[in-house]
Coordinates of C-alpha atoms in Angstrom, one line a residue:
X1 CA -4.6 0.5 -19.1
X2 CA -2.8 1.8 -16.4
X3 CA -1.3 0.2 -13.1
X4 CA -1.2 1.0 -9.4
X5 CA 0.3 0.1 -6.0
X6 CA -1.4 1.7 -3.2
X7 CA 1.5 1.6 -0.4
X8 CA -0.3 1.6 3.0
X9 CA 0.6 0.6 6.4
X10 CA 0.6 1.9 10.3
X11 CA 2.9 4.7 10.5
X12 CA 6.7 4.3 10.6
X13 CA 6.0 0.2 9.3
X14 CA 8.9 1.5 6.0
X15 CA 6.3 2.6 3.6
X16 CA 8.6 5.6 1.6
X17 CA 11.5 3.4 2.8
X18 CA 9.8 0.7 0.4
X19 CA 8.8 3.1 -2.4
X20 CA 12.5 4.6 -2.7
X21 CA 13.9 1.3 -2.6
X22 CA 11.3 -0.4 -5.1
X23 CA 12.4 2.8 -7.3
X24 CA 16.2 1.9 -7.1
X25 CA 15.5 -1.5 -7.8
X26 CA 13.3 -0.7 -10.7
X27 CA 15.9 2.4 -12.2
X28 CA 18.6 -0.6 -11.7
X29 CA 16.6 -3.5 -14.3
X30 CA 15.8 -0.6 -16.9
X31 CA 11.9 -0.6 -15.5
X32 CA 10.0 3.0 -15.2
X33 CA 7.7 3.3 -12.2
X34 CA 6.4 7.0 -11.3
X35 CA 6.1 7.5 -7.2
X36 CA 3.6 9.5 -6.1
X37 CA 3.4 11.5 -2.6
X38 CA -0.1 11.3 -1.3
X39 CA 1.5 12.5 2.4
X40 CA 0.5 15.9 2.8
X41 CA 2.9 16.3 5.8
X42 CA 5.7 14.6 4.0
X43 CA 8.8 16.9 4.2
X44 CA 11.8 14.9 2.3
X45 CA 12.2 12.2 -0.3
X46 CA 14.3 9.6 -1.0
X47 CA 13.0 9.1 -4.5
X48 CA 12.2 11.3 -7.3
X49 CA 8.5 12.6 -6.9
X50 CA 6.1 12.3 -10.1
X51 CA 3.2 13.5 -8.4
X52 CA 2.5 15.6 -5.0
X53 CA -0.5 16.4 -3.1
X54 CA 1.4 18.9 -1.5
X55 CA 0.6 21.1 -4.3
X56 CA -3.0 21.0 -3.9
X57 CA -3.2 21.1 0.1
X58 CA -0.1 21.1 2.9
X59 CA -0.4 20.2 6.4
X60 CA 1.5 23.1 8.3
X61 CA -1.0 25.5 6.2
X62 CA -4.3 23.6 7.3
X63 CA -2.8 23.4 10.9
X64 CA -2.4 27.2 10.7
X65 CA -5.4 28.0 9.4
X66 CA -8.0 25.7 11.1
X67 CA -6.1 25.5 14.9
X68 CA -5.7 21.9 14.4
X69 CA -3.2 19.1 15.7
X70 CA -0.9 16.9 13.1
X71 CA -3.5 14.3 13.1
X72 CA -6.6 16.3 13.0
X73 CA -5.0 18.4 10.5
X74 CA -3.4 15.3 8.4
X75 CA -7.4 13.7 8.4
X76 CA -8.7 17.0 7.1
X77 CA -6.3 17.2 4.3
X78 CA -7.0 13.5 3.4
X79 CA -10.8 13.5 4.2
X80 CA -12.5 16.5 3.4
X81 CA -11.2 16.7 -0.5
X82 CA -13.1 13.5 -0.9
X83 CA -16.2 14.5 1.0
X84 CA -19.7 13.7 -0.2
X85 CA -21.8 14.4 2.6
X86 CA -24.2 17.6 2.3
X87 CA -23.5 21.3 4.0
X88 CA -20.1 21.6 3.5
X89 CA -19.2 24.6 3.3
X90 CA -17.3 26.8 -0.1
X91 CA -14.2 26.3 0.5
X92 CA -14.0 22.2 1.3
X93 CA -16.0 22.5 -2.2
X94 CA -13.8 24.0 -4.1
X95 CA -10.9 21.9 -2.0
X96 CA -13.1 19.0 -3.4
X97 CA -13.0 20.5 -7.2
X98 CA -9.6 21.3 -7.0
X99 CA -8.8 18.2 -6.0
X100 CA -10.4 16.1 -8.9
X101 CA -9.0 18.7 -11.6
X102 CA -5.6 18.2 -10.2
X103 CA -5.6 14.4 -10.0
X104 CA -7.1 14.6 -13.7
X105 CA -4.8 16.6 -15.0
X106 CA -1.6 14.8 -13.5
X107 CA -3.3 11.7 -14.7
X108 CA -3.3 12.6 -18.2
X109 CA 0.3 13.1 -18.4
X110 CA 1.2 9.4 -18.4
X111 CA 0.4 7.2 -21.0
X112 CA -1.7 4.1 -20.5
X113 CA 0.4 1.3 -19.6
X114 CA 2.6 3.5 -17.3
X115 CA 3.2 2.3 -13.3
X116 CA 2.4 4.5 -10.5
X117 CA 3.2 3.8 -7.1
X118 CA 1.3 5.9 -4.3
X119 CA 3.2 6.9 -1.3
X120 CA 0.2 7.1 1.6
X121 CA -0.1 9.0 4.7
X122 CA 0.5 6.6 8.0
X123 CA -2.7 7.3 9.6
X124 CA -5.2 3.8 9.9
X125 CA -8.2 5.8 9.8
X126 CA -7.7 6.7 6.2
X127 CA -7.7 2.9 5.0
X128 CA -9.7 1.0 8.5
X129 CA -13.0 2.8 8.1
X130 CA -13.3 6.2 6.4
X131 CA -14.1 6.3 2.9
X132 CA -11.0 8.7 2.0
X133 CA -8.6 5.9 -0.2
X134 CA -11.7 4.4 -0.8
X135 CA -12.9 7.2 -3.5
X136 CA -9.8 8.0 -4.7
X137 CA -9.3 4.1 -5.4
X138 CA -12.9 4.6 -7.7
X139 CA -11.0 7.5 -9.0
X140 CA -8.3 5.2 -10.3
X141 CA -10.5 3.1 -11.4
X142 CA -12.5 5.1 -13.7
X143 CA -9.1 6.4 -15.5
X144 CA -8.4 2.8 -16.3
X145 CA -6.2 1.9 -13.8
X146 CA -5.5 -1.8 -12.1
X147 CA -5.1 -1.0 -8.6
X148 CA -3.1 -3.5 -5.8
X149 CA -3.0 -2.6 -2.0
X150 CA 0.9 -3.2 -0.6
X151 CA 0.0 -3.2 3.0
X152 CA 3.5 -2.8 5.2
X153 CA 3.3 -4.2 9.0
X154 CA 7.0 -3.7 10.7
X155 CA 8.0 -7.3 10.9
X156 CA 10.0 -6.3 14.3
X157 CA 6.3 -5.2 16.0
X158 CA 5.3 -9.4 15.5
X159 CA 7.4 -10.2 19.1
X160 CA 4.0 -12.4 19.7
X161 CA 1.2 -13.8 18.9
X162 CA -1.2 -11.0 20.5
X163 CA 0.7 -8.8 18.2
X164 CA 0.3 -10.7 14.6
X165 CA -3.6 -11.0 14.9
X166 CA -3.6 -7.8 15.9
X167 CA -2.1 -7.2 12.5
X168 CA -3.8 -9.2 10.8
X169 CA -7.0 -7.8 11.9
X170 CA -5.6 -4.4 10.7
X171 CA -4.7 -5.4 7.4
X172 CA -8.1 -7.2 7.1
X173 CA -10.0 -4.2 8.3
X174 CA -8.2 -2.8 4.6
X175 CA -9.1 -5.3 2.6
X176 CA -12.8 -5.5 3.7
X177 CA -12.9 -1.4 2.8
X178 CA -11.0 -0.9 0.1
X179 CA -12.1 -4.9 -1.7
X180 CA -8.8 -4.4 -4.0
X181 CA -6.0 -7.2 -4.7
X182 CA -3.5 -7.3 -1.5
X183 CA -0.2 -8.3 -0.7
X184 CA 1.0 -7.6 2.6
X185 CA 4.6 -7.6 3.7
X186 CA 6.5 -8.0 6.7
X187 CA 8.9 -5.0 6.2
X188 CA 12.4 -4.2 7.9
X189 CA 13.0 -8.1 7.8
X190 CA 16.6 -7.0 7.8
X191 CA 16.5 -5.8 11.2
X192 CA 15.1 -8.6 12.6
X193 CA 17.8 -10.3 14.8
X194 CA 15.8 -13.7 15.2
X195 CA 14.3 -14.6 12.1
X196 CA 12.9 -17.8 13.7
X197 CA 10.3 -16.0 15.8
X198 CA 8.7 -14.3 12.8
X199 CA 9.0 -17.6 10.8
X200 CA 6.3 -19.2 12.5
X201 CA 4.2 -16.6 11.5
X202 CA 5.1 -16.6 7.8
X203 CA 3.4 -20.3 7.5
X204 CA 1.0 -19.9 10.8
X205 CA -0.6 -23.2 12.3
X206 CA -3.3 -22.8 13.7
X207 CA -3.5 -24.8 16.7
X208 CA -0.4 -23.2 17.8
X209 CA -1.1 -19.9 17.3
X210 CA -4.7 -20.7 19.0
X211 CA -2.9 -22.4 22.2
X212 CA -0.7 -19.2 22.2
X213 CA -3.4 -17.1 22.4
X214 CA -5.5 -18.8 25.0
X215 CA -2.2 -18.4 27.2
X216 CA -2.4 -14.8 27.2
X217 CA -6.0 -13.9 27.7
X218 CA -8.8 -14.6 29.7
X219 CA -10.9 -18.0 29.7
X220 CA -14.0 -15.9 28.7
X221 CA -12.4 -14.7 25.2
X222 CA -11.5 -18.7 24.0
X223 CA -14.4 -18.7 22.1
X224 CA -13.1 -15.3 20.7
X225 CA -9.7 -16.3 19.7
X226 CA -10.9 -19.7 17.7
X227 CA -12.5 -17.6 15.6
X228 CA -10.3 -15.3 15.0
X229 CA -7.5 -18.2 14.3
X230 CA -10.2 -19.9 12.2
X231 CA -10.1 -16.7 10.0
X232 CA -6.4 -16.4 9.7
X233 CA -6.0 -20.2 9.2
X234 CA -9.0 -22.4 7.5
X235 CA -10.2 -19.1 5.4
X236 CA -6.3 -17.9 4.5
X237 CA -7.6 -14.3 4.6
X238 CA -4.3 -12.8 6.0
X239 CA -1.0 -14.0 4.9
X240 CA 2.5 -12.2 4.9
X241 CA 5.3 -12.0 2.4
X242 CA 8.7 -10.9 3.9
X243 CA 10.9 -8.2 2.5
X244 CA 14.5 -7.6 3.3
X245 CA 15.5 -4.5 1.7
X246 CA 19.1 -5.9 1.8
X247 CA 18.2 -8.7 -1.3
X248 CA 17.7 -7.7 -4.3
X249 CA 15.7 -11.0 -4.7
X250 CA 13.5 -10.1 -2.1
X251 CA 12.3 -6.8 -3.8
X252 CA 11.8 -9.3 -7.3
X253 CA 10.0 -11.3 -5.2
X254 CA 7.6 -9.0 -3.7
X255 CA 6.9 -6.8 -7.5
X256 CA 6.4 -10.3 -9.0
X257 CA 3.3 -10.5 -6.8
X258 CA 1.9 -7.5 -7.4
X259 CA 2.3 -7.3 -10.9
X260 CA 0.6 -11.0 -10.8
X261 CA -2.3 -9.4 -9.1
X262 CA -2.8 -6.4 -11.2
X263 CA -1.9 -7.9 -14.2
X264 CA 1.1 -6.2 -15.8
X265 CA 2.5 -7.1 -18.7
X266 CA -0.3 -9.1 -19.5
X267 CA -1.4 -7.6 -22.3
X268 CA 2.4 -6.2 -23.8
X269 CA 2.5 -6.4 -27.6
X270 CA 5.3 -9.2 -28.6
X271 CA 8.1 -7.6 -29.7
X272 CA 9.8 -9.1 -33.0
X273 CA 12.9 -8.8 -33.2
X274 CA 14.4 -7.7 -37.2
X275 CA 17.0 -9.9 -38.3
X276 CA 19.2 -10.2 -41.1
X277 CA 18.1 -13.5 -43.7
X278 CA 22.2 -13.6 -43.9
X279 CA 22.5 -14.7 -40.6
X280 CA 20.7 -18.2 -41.0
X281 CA 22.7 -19.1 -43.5
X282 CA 25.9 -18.8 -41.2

């Protein structure tokens, strides 16, 4: 059996800033973990790269070919690979094919209790509500893999309470479609000047956070934001872990939790140790 973090998040929230620091960490306590790019307009890399999509499909090229913008061209190289739907045309078929044989074949090369860590694109579409991470998750899947989403939300975007159900919504919105253990983490906790304003949403209460929100909006949407408080506090859908990059404890903290979701290690053979019969005598 294989593992898998799926590291998603709103662009710029420290995703590869997370998977070369998690590979540091890892290189550093004598643990492998294999990064994988799934960012086909990635451009540089922090961390050695086990896997890349760019050698399947690149963004500059689709751009060029197809007259689209970074985004449209980014949703199309992420999208369309995984497409299903009837007409396509040849060539998003054979993108399709190609696609499977590649991830297949990189697949093979790693033995079955190997750790991959997948390096997504930025773009919410891809994990809110189109079915892209979706299938390549059943892809992992059916190779044997235990899959965790690390969803990142920049902890310096939580300046108030508007903000963090916003963010919570978001992350739920990934949970509901991809239905795979989560963590989520408050990145860039290390640039955070004030700690105490994110504190309070580390351990939210929710009759604070629901008088917070009633002070910012409308009369009309009360009903509105009890529910959505209800959700992030009775139900404990949504919760945060913080990560400062600065603490090695920190980065412990945060693979403990994942590897507690997806199981790791669970099933390693003891290792006896050989010793010499000598030895108990002295």
């Amino acid at each position: 059996m294989g593992y898998a973090q799926l590291v998603i998040g709103p662009a710029g929230s420290g995703k590869s800033t997370y998977c070369s620091s998690l590979y540091r960490h890892c290189e550093t306590t004598g643990r492998s973990i294999n990064i994988v790019n799934l960012d086909p307009a990635a451009e540089q890399f922090d961390y050695p790269v086990a896997m890349d999509i760019r050698e399947l499909i690149c963004l500059d090229d689709v751009m060029e070919e197809l007259g689209l913008g970074p985004n449209g061209a980014l949703m199309y190289c992420m999208e369309y690979p995984f497409a299903l739907s009837n007409g396509l045309n040849l060539m998003i078929r054979e993108l399709e094919d190609n696609l499977d044989d590649w991830l297949t074949d990189e697949l093979d090369n790693y033995m079955d209790d190997d750790y991959l860590v997948f390096d997504c694109p930025g773009q919410i579409e891809l994990f809110s509500h189109v079915p892209v991470l979706r299938n390549f998750v059943e892809h992992l899947k059916s190779k044997n893999f235990n899959v965790c989403v690390v969803y990142l939300l920049d902890s310096q975007f939580i300046t108030d309470v508007t903000k963090f159900i916003s963010g919570c919504m978001a992350s739920l919105s990934a949970m509901v479609q991809l239905e795979l253990p989560h963590v989520n983490i408050l990145s860039k906790m290390d640039l955070v000047t004030n700690k105490r304003d994110i504190g309070k949403y580390l351990n939210p209460q929710g009759q604070v956070l629901l008088s917070e929100l009633n002070q910012h909006m409308a009369p009309q949407f009360f009903k509105l934001n009890k529910a959505l408080v209800d959700l992030v506090d009775q139900y404990s859908m949504v919760s945060f872990v913080p990560l400062d990059l600065r603490k090695e404890s920190s980065i412990q903290y945060i693979l403990s939790q994942i590897d507690n979701c997806i199981q790791y290690g669970e099933d390693a053979d003891v290792k006896v140790k050989d010793f010499d019969p000598e030895d108990i005598d002295d």
